Coordinates of C-alpha atoms and ligand atoms in Angstrom, one line a residue:
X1 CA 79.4 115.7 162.6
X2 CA 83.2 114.9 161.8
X3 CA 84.5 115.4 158.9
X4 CA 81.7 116.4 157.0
X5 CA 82.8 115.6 154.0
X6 CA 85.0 112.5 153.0
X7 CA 86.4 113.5 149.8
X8 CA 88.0 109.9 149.8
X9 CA 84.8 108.4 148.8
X10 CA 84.8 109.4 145.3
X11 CA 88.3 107.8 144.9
X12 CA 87.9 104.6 146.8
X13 CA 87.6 101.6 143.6
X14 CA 88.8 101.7 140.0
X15 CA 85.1 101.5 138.5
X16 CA 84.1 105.1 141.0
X17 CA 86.8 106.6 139.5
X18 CA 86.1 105.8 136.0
X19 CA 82.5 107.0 136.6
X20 CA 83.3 110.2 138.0
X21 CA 86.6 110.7 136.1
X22 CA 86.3 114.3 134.1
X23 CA 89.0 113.9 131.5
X24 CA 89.5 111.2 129.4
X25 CA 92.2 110.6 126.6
X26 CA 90.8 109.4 123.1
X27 CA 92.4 109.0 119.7
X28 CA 89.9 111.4 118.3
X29 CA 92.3 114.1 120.1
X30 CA 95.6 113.8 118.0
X31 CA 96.9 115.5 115.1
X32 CA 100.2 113.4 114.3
X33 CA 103.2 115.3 113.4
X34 CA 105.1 113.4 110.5
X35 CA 108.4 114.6 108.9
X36 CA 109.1 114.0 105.3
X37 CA 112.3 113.4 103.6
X38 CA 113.1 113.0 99.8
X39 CA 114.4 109.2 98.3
X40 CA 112.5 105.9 98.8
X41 CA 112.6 103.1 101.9
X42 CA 113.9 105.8 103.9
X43 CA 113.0 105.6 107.3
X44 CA 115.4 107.1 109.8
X45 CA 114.9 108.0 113.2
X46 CA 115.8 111.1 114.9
X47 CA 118.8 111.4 116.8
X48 CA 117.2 113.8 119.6
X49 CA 113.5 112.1 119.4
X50 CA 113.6 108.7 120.3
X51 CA 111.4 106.3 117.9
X52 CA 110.1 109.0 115.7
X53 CA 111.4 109.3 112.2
X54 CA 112.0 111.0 109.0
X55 CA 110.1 108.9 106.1
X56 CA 110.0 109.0 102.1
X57 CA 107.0 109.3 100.3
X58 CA 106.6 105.5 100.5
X59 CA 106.7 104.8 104.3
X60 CA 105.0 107.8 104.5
X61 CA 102.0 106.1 102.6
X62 CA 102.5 103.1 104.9
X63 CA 102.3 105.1 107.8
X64 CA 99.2 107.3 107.2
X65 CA 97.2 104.1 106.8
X66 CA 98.8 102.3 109.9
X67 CA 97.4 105.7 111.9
X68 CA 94.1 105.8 110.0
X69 CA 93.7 101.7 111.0
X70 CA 94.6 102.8 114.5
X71 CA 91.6 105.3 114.8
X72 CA 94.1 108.4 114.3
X73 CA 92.1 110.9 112.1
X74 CA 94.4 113.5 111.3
X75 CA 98.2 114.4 110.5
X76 CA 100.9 117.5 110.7
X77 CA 103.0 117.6 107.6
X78 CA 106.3 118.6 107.5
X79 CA 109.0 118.6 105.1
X80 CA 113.2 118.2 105.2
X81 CA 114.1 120.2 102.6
X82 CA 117.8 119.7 100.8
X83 CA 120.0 122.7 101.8
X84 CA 120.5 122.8 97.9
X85 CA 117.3 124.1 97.3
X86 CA 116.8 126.5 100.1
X87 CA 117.4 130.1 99.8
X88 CA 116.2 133.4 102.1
X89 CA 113.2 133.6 100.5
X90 CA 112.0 130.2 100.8
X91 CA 111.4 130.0 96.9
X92 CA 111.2 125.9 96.7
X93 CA 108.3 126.2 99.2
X94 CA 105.8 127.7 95.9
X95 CA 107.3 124.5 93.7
X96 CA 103.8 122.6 92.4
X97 CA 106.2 119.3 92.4
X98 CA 107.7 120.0 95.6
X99 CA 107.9 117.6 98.8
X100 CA 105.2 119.0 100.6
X101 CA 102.9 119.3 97.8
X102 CA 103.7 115.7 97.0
X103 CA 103.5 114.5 100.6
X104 CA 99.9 115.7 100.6
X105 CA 99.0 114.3 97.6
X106 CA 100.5 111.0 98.8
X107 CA 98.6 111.0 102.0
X108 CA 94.9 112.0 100.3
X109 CA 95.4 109.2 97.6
X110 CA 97.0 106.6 100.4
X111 CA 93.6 107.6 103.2
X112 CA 91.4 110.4 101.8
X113 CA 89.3 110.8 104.9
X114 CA 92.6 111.9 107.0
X115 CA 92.9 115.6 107.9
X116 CA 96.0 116.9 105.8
X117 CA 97.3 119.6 107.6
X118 CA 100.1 121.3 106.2
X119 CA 103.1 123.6 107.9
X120 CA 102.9 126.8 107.0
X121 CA 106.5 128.7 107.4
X122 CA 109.9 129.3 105.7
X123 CA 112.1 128.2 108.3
X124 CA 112.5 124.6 106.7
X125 CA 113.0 126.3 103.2
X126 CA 115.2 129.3 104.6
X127 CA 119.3 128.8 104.2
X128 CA 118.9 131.0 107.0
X129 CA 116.6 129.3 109.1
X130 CA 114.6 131.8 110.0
X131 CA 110.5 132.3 109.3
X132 CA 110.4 135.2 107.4
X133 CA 112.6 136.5 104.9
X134 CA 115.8 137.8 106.6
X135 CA 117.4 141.2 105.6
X136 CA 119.8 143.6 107.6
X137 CA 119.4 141.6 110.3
X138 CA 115.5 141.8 110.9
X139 CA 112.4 139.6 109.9
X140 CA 110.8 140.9 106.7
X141 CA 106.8 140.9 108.0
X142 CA 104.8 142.1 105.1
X143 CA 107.2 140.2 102.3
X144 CA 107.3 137.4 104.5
X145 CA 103.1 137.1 104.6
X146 CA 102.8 137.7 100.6
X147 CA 105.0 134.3 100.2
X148 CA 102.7 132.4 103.1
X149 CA 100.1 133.1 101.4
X150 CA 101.5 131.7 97.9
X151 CA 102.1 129.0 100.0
X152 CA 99.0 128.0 101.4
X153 CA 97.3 128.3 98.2
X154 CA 100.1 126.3 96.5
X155 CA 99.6 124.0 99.9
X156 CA 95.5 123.9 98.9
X157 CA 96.0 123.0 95.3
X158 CA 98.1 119.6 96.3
X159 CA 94.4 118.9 98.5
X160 CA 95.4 120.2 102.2
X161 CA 92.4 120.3 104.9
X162 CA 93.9 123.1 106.3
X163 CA 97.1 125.0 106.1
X164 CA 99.4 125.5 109.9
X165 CA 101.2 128.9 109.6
X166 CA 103.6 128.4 112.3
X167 CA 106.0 131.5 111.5
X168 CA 104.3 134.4 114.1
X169 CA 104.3 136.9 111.4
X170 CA 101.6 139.9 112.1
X171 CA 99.1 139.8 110.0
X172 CA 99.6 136.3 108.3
X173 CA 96.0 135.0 109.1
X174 CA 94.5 137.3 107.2
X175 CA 96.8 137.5 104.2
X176 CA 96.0 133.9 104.3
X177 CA 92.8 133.5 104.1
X178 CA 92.0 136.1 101.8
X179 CA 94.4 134.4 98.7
X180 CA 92.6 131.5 99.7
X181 CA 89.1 133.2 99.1
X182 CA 90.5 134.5 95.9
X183 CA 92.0 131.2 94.7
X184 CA 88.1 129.3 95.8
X185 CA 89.6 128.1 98.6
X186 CA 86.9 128.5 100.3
X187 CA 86.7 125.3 102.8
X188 CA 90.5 125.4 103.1
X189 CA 90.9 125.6 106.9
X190 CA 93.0 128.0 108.7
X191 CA 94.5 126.4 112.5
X192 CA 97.2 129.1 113.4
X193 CA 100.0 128.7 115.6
X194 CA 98.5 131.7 117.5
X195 CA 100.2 131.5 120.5
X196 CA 103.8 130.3 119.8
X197 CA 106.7 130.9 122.3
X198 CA 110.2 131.7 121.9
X199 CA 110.8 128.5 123.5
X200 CA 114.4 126.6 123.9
X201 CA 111.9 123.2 123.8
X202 CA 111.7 123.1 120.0
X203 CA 116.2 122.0 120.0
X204 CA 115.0 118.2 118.9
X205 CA 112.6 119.4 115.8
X206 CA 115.4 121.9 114.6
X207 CA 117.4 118.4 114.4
X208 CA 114.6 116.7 112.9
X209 CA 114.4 119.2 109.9
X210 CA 117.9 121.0 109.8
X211 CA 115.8 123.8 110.3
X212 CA 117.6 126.2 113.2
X213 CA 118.5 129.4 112.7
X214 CA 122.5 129.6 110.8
X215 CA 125.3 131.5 113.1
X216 CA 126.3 134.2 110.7
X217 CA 126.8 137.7 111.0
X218 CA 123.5 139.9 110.5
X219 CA 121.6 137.2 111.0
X220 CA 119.4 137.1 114.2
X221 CA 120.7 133.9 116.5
X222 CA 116.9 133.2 117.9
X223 CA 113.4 133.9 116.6
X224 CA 112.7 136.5 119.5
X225 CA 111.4 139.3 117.5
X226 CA 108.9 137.1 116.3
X227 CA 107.6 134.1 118.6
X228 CA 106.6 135.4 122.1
X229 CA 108.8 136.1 125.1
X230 CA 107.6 132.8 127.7
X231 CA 107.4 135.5 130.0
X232 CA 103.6 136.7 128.9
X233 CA 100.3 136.2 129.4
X234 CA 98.3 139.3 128.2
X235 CA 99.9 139.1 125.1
X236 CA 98.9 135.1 124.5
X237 CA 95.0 136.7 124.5
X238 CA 95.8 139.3 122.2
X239 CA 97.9 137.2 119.7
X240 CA 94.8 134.5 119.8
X241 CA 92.0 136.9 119.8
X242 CA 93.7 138.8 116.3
X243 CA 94.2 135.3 114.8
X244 CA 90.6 134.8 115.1
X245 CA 89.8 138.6 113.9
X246 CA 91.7 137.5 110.6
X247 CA 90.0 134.3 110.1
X248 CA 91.6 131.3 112.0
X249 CA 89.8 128.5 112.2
X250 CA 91.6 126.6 115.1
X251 CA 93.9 128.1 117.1
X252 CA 96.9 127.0 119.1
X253 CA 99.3 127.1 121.9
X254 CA 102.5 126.2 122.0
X255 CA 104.9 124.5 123.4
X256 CA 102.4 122.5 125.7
X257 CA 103.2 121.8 129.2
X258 CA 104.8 125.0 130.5
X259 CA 102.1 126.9 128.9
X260 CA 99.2 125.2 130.4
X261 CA 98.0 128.9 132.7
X262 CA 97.8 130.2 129.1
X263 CA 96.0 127.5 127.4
X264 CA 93.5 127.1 130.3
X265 CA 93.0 131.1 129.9
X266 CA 92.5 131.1 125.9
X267 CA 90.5 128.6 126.4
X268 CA 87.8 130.8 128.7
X269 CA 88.4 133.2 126.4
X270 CA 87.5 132.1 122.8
X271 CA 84.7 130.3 121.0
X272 CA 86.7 128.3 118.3
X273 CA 88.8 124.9 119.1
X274 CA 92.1 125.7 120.8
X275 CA 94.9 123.1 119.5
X276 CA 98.2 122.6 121.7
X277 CA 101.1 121.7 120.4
X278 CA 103.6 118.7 123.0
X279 CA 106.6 120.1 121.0
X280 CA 109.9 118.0 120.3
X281 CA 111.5 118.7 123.4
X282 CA 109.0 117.5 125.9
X283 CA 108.7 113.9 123.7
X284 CA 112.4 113.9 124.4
X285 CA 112.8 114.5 128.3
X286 CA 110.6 111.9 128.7
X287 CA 112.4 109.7 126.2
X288 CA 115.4 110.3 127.9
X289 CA 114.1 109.8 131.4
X290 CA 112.3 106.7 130.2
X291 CA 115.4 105.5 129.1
X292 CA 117.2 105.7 132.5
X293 CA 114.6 104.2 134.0
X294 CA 114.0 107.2 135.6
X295 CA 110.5 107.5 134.7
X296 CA 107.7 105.4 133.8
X297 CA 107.2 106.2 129.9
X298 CA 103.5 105.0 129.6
X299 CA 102.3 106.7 133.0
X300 CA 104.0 109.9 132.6
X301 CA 102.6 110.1 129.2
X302 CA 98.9 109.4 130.0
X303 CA 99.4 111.9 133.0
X304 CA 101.0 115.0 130.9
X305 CA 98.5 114.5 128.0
X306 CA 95.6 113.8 129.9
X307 CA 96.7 117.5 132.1
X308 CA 97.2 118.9 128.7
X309 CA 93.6 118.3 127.7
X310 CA 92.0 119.1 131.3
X311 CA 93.4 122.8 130.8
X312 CA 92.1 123.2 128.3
X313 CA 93.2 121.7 125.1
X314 CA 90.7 120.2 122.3
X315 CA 93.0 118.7 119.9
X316 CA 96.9 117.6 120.9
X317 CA 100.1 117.4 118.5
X318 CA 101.9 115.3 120.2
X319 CA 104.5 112.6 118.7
X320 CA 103.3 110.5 121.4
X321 CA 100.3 109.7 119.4
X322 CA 101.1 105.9 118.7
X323 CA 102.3 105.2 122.2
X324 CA 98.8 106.3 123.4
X325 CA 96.7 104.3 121.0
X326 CA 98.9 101.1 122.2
X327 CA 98.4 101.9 125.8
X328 CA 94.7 102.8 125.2
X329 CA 94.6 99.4 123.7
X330 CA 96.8 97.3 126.2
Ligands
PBG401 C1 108.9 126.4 112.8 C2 108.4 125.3 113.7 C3 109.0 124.9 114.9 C4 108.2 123.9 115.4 C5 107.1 123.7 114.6 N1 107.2 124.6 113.5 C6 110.3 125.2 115.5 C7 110.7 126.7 115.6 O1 109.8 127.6 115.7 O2 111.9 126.9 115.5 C8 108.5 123.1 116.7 C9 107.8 121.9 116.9 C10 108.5 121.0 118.0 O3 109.5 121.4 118.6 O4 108.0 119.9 118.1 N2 108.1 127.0 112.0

């Protein structure tokens, strides 16, 4: 009778594995995060994130049809903003002309059938790089919502799939989708950053955008009264299940592998797609590892997106994108 069961079996060629494998890492699972910058031929990578870069609305055309060719179907747009034009309100984020509204433009005329999605949040606007409108040292909700709003609608005019708030505001969703509905907006999507952790992973993105919050007096150092303390759980369902309440279509985790209890749980718990976000920091501690030699890049990827997707997780941003298609094709 011993052993009764030989587990081994299952594992014992390549081709039994691929038959019985249960997860399995497509292109049809990315949304690529790109960051924008003003000029032209600009294309310069990121200090803190390794062969990812900033582009101009030219390589940014390039680039959207390079991902489109490779079978990626849908970007994350976000834009470096001068520190000319920002201000605590975030007022260049409502400009018609601005980057972002002509990033989206760019991208529909360059590869209509991509997914435009579109940041939704003040922080790369704010001169105080926070999400929300700063005053006597708190976050503004309910002034803070009235301009995400503006913004999605001005984000749905320039011909965005779907707007990304990203700023944990209370409430947003639904102030969102309703100026949507007004402006006939109607099959503008809504994926909200539903989940989103205070999380010291996001250090290489603040780079990336000059976005982090400014050291001043009465001005709050961290966005802990707003994104969620890494601590909780019950408070991941709750977030998610009000986000859905207010009209989100997608909903999201974030950051990605430290989270994975809570994206598994959401997961069980809703009916809609449930997006997680590999933020900036995890691209770079593998980066850096790679680098070493410490690590092998292409295996460690494959294994932490393909864990990311067997908790749970029906579409990935992940700046690891292009390194998967290139393995997937290798
Ligand atoms: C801000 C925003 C952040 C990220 C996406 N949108 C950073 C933050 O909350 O400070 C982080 C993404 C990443 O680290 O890759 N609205």
């Amino acid at each position: 009778m011993y052993p009764l069961h030989r587990n081994r079996r299952l594992r014992s060629s390549e081709a039994i594995r691929r038959l019985v494998r249960e997860t399995v890492v497509t292109p049809n699972d990315f949304l690529v995060p790109l960051f924008v910058v003003e000029g032209s031929g600009v294309r310069e990578e990121i200090p803190s994130m390794p062969n990812y870069y900033r582009l101009s609305l030219d390589n940014l055309e390039k680039e959207v049809q390079e991902l489109w060719k490779l079978g990626l179907c849908a970007v994350l747009l976000f834009v470096k903003v001068p520190d000319s034009l920002k201000d605590n309100k975030g007022t260049e984020a409502l400009n018609a002309n601005g980057l972002m509204q002509r990033a989206i433009k760019t991208v529909k005329q360059a590869c209509p059938e991509m997914v435009v999605m579109t940041d939704v949040a003040l922080d790369p606007y704010s001169s105080l790089g926070h999400d929300g409108i700063v005053r006597d040292g708190k976050i503004l909700n309910d002034e803070t919502n009235e301009i995400l709003a503006e913004m999605s609608v001005s984000h749905a005019e320039a011909g965005a799939d779907f707007v990304a708030p990203s700023d944990m505001m209370d409430g947003r969703i639904l102030s969102i989708r309703e100026a949507l509905e007004d402006e006939d907006f109607q099959d503008v999507g809504i994926m909200s950053y539903s989940a989103k952790y205070a999380s010291s992973f996001y250090g290489p993105f603040r780079d990336a955008l000059d976005s982090a919050p400014v050291a001043m007096k009465h001005v709050p150092k961290d966005k802990k009264t707003y994104q969620m303390d890494p601590a909780n759980r019950f408070e991941a369902i709750k977030e998610t299940m009000n986000d859905i309440d207010e009209g989100a279509d997608i909903v999201m985790v974030k950051p990605g592998l430290a989270y994975l209890d809570i994206v598994r749980e959401i997961r069980n718990e809703v009916d809609v797609p449930v997006a997680v976000y590999q933020v900036s920091g995890e691209y770079a501690m593998l980066k850096a590892a790679a680098e070493k030699g410490w690590l092998d890049h292409d295996a460690v990827m494959m294994e932490q997106l393909t864990a990311i997707k067997r908790a749970g997780a029906n579409m990935i941003a992940s700046y690891f994108a292009k390194d998967v298609i290139r393995v997937l094709n290798s």
